mmCIF file of C-alpha atoms and ligand atoms in Angstrom:
data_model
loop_
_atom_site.group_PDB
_atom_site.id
_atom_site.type_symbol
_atom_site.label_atom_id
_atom_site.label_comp_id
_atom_site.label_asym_id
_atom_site.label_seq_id
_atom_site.Cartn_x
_atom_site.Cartn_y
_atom_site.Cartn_z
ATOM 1 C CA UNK A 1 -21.368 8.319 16.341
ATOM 2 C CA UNK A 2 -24.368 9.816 14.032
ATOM 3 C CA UNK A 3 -22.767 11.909 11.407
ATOM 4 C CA UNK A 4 -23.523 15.921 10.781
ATOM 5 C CA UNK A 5 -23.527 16.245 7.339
ATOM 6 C CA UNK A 6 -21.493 19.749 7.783
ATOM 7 C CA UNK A 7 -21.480 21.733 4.572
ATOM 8 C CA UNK A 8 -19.789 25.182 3.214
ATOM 9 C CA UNK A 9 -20.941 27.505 1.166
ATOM 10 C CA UNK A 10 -18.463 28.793 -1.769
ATOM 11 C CA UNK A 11 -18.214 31.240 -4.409
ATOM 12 C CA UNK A 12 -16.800 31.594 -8.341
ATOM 13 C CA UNK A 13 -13.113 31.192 -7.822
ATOM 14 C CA UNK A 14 -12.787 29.298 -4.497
ATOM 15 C CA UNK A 15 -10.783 26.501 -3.931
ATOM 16 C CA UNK A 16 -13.051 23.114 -2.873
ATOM 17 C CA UNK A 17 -9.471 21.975 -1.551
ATOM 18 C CA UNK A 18 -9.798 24.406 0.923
ATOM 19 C CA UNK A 19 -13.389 22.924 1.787
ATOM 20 C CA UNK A 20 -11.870 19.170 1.779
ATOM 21 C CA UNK A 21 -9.241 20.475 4.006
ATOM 22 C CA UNK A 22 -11.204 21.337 6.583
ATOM 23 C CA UNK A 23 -13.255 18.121 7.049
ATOM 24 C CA UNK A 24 -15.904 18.988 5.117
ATOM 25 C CA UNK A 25 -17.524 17.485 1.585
ATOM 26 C CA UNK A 26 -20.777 19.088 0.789
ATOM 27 C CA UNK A 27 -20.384 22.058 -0.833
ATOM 28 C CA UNK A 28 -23.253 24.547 -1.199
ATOM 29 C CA UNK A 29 -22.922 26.839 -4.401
ATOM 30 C CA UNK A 30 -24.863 28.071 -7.532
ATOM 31 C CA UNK A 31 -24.362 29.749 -10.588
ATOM 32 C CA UNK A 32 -23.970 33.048 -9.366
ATOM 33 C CA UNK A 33 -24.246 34.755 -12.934
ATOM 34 C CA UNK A 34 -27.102 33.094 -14.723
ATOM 35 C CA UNK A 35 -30.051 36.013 -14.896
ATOM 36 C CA UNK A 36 -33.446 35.191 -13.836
ATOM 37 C CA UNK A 37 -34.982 34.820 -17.331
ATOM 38 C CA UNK A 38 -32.244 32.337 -18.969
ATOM 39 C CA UNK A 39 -31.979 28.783 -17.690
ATOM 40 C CA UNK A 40 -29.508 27.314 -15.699
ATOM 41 C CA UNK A 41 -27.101 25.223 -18.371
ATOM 42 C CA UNK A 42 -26.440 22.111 -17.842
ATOM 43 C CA UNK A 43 -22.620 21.732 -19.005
ATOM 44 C CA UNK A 44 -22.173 24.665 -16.961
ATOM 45 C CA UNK A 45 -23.172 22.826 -13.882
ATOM 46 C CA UNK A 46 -21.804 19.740 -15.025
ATOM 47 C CA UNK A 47 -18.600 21.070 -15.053
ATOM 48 C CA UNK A 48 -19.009 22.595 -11.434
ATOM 49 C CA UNK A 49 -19.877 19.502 -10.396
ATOM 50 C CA UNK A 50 -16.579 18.118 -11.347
ATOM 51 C CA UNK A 51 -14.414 20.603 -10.324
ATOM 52 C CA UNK A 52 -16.093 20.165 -6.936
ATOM 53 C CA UNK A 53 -15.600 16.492 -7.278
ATOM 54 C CA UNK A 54 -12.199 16.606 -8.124
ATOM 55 C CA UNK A 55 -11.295 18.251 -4.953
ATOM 56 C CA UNK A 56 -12.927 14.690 -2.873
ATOM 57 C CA UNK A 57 -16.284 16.872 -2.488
ATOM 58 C CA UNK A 58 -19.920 16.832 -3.544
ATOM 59 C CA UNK A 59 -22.125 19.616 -4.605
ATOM 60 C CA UNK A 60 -24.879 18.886 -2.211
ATOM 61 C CA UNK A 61 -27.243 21.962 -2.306
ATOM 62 C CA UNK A 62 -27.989 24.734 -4.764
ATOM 63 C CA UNK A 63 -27.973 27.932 -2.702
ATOM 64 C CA UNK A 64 -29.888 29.369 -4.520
ATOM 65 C CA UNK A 65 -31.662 29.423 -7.187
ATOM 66 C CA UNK A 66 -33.220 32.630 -7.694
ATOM 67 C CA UNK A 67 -36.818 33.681 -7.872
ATOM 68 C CA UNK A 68 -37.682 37.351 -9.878
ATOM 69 C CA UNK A 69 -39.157 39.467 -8.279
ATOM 70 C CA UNK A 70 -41.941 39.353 -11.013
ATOM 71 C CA UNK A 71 -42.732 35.557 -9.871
ATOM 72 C CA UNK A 72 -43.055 36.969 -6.468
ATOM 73 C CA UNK A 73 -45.326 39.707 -7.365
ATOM 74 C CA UNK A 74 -47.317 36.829 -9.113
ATOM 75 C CA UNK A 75 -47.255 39.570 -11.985
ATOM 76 C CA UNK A 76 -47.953 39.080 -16.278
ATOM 77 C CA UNK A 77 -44.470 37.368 -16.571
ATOM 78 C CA UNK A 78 -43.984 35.262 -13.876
ATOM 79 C CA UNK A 79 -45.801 32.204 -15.418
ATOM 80 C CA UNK A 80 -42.988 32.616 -18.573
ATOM 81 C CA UNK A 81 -40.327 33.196 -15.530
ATOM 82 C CA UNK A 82 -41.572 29.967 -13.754
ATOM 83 C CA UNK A 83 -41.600 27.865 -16.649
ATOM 84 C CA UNK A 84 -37.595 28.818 -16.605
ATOM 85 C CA UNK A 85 -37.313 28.329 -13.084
ATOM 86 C CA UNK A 86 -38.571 24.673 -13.405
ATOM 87 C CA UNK A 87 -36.492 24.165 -16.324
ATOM 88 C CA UNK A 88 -33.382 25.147 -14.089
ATOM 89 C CA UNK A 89 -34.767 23.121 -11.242
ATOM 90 C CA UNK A 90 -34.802 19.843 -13.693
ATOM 91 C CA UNK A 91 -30.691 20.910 -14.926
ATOM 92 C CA UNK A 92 -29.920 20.910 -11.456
ATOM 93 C CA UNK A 93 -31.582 18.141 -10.667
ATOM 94 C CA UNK A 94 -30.017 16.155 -14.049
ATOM 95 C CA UNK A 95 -26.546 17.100 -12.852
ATOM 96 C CA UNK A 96 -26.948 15.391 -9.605
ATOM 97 C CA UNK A 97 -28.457 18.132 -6.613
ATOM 98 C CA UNK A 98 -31.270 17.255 -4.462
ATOM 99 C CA UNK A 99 -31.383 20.400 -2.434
ATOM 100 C CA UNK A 100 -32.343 23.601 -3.415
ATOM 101 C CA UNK A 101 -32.526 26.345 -1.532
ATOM 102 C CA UNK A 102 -34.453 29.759 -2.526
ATOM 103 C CA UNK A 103 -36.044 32.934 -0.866
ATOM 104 C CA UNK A 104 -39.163 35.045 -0.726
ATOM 105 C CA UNK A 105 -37.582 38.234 -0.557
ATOM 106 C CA UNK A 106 -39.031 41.093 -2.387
ATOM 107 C CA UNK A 107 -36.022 43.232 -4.175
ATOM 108 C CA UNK A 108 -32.869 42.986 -2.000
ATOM 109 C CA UNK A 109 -32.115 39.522 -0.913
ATOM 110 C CA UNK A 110 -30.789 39.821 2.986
ATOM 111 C CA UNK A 111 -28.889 43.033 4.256
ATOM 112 C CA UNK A 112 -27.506 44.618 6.769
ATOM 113 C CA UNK A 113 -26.914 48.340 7.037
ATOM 114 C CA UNK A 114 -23.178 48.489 8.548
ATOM 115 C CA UNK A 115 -19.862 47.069 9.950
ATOM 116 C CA UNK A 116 -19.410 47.138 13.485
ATOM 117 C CA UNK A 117 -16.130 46.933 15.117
ATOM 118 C CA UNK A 118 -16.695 44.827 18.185
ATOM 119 C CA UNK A 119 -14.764 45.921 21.141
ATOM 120 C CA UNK A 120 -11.837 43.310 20.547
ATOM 121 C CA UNK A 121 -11.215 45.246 17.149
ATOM 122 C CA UNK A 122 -12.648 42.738 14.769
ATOM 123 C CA UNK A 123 -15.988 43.571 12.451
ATOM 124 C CA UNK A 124 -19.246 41.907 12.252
ATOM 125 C CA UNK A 125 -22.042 43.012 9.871
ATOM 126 C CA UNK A 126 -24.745 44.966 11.872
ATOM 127 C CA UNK A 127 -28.557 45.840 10.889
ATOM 128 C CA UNK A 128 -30.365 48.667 12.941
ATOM 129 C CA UNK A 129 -33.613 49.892 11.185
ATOM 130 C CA UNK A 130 -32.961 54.071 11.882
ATOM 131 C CA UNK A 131 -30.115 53.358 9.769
ATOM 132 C CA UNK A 132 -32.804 51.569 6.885
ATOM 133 C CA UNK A 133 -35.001 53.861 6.905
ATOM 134 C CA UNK A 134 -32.908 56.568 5.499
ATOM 135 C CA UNK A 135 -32.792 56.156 1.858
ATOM 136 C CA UNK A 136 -29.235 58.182 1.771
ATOM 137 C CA UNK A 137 -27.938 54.735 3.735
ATOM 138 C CA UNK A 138 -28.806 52.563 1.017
ATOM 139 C CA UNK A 139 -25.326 53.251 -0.893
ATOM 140 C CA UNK A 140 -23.313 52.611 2.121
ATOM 141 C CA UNK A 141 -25.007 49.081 2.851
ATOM 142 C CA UNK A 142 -22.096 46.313 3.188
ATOM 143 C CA UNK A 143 -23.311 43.016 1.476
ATOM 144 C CA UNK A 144 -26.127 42.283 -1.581
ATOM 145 C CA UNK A 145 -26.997 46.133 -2.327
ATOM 146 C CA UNK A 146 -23.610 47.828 -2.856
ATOM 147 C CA UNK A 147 -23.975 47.896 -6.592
ATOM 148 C CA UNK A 148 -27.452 48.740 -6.792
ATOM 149 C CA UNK A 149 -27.529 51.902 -5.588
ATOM 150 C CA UNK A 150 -28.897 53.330 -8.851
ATOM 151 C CA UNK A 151 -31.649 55.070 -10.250
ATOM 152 C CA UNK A 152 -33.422 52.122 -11.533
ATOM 153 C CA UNK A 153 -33.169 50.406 -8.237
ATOM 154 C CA UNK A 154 -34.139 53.092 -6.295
ATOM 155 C CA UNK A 155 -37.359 53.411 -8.401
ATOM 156 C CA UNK A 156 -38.096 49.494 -8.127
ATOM 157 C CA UNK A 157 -38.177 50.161 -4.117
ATOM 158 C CA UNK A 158 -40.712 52.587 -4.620
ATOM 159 C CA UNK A 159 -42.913 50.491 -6.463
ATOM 160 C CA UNK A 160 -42.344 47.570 -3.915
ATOM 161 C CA UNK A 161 -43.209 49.832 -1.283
ATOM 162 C CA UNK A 162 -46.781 49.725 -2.574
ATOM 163 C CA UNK A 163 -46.928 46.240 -2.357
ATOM 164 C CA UNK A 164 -49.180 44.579 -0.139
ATOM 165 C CA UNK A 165 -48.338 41.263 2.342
ATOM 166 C CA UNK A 166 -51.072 39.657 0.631
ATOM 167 C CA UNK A 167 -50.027 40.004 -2.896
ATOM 168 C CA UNK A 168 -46.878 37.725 -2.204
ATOM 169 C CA UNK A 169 -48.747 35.056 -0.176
ATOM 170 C CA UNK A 170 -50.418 34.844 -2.916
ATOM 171 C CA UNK A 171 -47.444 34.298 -5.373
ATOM 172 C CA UNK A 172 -46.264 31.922 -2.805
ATOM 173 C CA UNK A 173 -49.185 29.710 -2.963
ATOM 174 C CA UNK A 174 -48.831 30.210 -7.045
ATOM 175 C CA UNK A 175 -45.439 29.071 -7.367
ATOM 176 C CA UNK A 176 -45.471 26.268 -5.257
ATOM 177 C CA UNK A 177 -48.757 24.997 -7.269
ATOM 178 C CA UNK A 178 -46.540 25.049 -9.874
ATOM 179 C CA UNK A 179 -43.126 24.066 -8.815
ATOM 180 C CA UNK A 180 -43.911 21.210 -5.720
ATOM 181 C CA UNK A 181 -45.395 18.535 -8.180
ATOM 182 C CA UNK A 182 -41.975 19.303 -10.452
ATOM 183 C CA UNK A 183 -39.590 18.574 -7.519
ATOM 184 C CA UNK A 184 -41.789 15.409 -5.644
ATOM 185 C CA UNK A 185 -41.135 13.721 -9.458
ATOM 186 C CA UNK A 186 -37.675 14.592 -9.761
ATOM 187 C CA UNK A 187 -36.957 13.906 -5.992
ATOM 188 C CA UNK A 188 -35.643 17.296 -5.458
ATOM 189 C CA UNK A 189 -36.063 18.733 -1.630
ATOM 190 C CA UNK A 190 -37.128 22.789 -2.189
ATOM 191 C CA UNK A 191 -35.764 24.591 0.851
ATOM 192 C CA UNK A 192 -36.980 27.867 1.081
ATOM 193 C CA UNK A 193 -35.137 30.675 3.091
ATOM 194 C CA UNK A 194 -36.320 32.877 5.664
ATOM 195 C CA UNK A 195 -37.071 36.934 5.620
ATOM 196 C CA UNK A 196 -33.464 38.198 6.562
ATOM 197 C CA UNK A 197 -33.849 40.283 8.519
ATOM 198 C CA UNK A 198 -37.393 39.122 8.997
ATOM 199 C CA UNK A 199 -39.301 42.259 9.169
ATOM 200 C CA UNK A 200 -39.778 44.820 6.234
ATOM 201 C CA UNK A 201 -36.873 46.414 4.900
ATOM 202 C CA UNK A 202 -36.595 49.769 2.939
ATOM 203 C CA UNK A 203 -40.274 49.389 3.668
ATOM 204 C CA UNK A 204 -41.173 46.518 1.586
ATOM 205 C CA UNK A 205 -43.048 43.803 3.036
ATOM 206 C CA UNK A 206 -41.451 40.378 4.075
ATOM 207 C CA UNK A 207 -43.976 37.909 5.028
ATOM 208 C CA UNK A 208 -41.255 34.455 6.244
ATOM 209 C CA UNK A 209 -41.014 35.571 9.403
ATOM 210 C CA UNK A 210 -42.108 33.490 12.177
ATOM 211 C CA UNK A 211 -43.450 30.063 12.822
ATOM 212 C CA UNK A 212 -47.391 30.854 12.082
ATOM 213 C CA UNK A 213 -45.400 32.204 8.310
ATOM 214 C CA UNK A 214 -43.420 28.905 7.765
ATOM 215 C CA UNK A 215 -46.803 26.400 8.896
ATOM 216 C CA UNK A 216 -48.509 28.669 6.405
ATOM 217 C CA UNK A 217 -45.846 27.904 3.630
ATOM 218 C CA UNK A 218 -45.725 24.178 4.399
ATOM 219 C CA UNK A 219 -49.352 24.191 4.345
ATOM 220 C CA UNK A 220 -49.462 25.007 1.150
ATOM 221 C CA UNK A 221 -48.054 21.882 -0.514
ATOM 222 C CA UNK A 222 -47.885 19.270 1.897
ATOM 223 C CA UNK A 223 -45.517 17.566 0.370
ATOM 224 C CA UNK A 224 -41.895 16.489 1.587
ATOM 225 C CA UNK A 225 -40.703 18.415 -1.584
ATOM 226 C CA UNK A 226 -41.893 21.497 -0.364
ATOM 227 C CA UNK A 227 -39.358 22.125 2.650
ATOM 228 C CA UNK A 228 -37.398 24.792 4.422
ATOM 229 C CA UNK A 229 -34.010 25.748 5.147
ATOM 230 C CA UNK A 230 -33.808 26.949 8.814
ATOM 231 C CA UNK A 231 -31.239 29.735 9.121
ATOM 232 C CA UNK A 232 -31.149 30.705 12.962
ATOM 233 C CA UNK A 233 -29.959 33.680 12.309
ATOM 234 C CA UNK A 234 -32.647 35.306 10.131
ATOM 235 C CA UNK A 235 -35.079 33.813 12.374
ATOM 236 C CA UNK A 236 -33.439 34.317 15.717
ATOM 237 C CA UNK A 237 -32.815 38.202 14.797
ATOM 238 C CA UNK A 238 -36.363 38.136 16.283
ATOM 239 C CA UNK A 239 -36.496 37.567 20.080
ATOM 240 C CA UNK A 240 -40.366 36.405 19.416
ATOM 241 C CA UNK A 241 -39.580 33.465 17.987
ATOM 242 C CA UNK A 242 -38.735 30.113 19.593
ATOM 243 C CA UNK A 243 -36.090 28.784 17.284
ATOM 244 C CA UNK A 244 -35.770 25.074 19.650
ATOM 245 C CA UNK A 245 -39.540 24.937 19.314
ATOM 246 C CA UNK A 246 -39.706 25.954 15.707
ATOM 247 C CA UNK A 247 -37.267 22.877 14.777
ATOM 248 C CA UNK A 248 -39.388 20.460 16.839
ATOM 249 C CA UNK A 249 -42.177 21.718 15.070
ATOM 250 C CA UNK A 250 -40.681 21.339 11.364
ATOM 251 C CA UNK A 251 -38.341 19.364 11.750
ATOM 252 C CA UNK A 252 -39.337 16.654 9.139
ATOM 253 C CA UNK A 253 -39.481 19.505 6.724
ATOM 254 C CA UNK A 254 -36.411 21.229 7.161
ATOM 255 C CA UNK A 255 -34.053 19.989 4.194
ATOM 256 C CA UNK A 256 -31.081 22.646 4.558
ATOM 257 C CA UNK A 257 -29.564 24.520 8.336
ATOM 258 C CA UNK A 258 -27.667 27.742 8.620
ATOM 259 C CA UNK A 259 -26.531 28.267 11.672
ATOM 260 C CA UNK A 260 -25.024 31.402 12.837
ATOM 261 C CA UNK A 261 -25.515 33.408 16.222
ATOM 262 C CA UNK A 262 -26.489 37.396 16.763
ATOM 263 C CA UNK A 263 -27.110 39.709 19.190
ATOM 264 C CA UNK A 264 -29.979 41.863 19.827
ATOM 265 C CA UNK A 265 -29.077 45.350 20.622
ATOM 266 C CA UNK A 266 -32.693 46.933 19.977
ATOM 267 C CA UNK A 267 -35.943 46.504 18.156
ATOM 268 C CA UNK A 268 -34.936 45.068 14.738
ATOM 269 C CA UNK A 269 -31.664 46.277 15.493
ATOM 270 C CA UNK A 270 -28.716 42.938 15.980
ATOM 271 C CA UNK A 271 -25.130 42.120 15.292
ATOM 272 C CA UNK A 272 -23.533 39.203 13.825
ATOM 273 C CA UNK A 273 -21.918 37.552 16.988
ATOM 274 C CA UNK A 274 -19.353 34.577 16.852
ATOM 275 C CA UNK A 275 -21.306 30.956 16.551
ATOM 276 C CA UNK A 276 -19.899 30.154 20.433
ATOM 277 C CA UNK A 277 -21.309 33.578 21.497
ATOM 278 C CA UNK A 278 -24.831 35.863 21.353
ATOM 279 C CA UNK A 279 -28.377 35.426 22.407
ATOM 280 C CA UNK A 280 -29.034 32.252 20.797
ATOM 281 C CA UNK A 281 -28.200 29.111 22.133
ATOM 282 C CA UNK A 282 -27.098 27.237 19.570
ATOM 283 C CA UNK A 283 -26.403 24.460 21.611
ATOM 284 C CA UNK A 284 -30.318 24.249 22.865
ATOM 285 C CA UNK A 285 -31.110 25.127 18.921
ATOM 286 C CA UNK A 286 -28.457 21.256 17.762
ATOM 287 C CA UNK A 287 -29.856 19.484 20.610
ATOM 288 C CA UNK A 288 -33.393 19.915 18.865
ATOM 289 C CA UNK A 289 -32.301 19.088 15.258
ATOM 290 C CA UNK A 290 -30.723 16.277 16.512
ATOM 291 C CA UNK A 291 -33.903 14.941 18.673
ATOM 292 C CA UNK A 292 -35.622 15.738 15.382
ATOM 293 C CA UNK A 293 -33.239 12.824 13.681
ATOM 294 C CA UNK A 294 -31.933 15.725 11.335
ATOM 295 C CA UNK A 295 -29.541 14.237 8.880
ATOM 296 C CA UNK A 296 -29.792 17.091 6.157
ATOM 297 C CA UNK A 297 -26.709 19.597 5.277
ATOM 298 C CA UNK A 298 -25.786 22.105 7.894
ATOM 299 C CA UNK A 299 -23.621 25.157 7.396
ATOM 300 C CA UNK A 300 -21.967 27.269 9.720
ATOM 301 C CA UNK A 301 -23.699 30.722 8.161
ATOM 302 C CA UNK A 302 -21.782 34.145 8.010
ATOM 303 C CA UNK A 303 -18.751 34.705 10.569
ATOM 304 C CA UNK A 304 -17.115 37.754 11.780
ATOM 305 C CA UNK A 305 -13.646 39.486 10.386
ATOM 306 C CA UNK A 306 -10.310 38.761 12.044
ATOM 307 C CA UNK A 307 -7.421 38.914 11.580
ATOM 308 C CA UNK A 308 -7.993 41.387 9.363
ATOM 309 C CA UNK A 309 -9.008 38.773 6.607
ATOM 310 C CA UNK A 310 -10.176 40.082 3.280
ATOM 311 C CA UNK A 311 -13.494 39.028 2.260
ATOM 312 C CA UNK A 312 -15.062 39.639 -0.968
ATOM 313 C CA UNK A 313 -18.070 38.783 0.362
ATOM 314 C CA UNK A 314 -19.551 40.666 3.634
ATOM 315 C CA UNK A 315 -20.176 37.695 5.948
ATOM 316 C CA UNK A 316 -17.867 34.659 4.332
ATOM 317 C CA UNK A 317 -14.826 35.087 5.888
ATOM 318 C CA UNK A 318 -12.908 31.752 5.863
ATOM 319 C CA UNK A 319 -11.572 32.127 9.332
ATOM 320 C CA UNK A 320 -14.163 32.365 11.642
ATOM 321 C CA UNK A 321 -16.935 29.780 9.694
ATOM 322 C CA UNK A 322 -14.513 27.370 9.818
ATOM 323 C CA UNK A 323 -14.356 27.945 13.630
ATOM 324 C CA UNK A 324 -18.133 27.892 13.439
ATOM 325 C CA UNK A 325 -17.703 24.564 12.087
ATOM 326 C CA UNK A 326 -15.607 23.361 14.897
ATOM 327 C CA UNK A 327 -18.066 24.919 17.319
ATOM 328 C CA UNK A 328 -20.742 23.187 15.337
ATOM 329 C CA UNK A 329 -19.495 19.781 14.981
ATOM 330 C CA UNK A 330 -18.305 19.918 18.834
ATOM 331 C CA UNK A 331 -21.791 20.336 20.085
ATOM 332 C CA UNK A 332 -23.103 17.435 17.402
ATOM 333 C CA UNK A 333 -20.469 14.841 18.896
ATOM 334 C CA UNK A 334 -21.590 15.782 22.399
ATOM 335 C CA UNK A 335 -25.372 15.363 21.544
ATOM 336 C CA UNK A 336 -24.410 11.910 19.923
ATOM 337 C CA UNK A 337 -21.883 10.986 22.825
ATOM 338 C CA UNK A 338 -24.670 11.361 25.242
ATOM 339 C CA UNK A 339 -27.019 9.484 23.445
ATOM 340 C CA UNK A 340 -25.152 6.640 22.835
ATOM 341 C CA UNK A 341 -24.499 6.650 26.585
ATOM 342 C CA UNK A 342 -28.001 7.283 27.562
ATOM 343 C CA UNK A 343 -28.606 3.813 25.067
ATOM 344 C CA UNK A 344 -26.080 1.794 27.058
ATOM 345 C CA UNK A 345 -27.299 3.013 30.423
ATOM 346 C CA UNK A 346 -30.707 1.716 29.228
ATOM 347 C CA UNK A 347 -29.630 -1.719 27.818
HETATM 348 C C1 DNO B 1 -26.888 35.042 3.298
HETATM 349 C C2 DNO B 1 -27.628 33.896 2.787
HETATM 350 C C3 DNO B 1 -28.746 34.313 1.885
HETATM 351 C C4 DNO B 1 -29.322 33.108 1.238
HETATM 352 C C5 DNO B 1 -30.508 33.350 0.408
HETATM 353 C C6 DNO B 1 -31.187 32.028 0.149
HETATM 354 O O1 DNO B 1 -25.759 34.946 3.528
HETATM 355 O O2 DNO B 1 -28.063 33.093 3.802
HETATM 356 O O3 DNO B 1 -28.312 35.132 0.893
HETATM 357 O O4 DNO B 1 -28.351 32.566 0.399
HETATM 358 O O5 DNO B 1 -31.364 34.233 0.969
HETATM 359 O O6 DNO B 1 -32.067 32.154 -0.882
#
């Protein structure tokens, strides 16, 4: 049976047992403290490398490795900031990771803009854009923004609100001048996220989007090193898009999956569904990646709460990704299953 190479994301303090335990050995991780303008150490990932180890794991993708927003602006710094970034890139690289995943996203990284208790009395995370567009939400947003909420922050937004679409394509096509030749020679696979949500936010433009966005991006460099990861989620938040088409299309190119579900109750307005329930079909979305000979790291992306689980981090509750995983890995040994069949019936 062909192997998914199922992965799980984890954070400072978890236990990789806990990972091992459930099947799984790629672990997905970073150094979550590390600020933009210092590089990534190498002990420091050394050591995370062996603590992963030690629990029968690997550390198979760097999620993520941040850009600042100054590289993205393509503004008087970011050729210092890059130089750091690359310098990070190579660490990682020297300790062992191929995959590295990063993101486009102007200011916040992804958000949502409130819990939502679903009828069955658990809570999913929940996006509606009334609820962005009033700046006296932003302090209330579960998730990435709930400590930024400050003067500083709110006066970066502003500024970013001037910003134009073009300006980041343009630091796009900058950085990955810069940074594509770097990973081809260390044999590192870049994996760049998608907008989430992908439409502006706060009203600062996002620009990965759709599939004309990620051809665009790919088009760039056309290089194997400069890849995506596919989150259906971000991307499927957007009835527009074809998500089974979109993985036909870049299939070769897509180094890294999330793979979560949502449903769309508006314009830009969704919730976080269960993996086994929503608008996508995830099951139409595997069958693709696996006709597309897919053998990168998949994760089962954010889950809802139950069971009243505590979760330091909106999104990664333990509970329901590892049912995701189930849900995810179930659908994989079908698609194999039949294929094998469909070989025998043919031979
Ligand atoms: C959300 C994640 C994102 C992702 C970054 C990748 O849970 O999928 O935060 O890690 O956007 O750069």
């Amino acid at each position: 049976m062909d192997d998914l190479r199922l992965a799980w994301r984890t954070f400072d303090g978890d236990d990789y047992r806990r990972v091992r335990q459930l099947g799984i050995r790629s672990v997905v991780t970073a150094l979550y403290n590390v600020p933009c303008d210092q590089v990534w150490p190498l002990d420091s990932l050394k050591t995370l490398w062996n603590s992963i180890k030690a629990a029968g794991c690997r550390f198979e993708v760097v999620e993520s490795l941040p850009v600042a927003d100054e590289i993205i602006l393509g503004g008087p710094a970011a050729d210092a900031l890059t130089k750091i970034w690359c310098r990070s890139l190579a660490n990682i690289r020297k300790a062992g990771v191929r995959v590295v995943t990063y993101n486009w996203m102007l200011g916040p990284d992804w958000c949502r803009t409130h819990w939502l208790m679903l009828p069955d009395g658990s809570e999913t995370l929940a996006f509606d854009e009334a609820t962005a567009q009033s700046d006296a939400a932003i302090k209330q947003l579960p998730g990435w923004l709930k400590n930024q909420d400050d003067a500083e922050f709110r006066q970066r937004l502003d500024q970013y609100r001037q910003v134009g679409a073009d300006q980041l394509w343009d630091g796009l096509a900058k950085f990955l001048a810069r940074v594509v030749p770097l990973a081809e020679r260390l044999e590192v696979r870049l994996a760049l996220h998608p907008d989430d949500p992908p439409w502006p936010v706060f009203g600062i433009p996002r620009i990965i989007t759709d599939a004309a966005a990620l051809d665009r991006v790919l088009g760039f460099q056309d290089s194997t090193a400069n890849g995506l990861c596919f989150c259906t989620g971000s991307l499927g938040a957007n009835p527009e898009n074809d998500l089974p088409a979109m993985v036909r299309r870049f299939g070769a190119r897509i180094h890294f999956a999330h793979v979560r579900n949502v449903v769309r109750t508006g314009p830009r307005a969704f919730y976080e569904s269960p993996h086994h329930q929503g608008d996508l079909d995830l099951g139409e979305i595997l069958a693709a990646f696996y006709e597309a000979g897919f053998c990168g790291p998949m994760r089962p992306d954010h889950g809802h709460r139950i069971w009243d689980e505590h979760t330091d981090r909106p999104g990664y509750s333990w509970v329901t990704r590892a049912i995701g995983a189930a849900y995810l890995r179930g659908i994989w040994e079908t698609l194999a299953n039949d294929a094998s069949k469909g070989k025998r019936r043919a031979a």
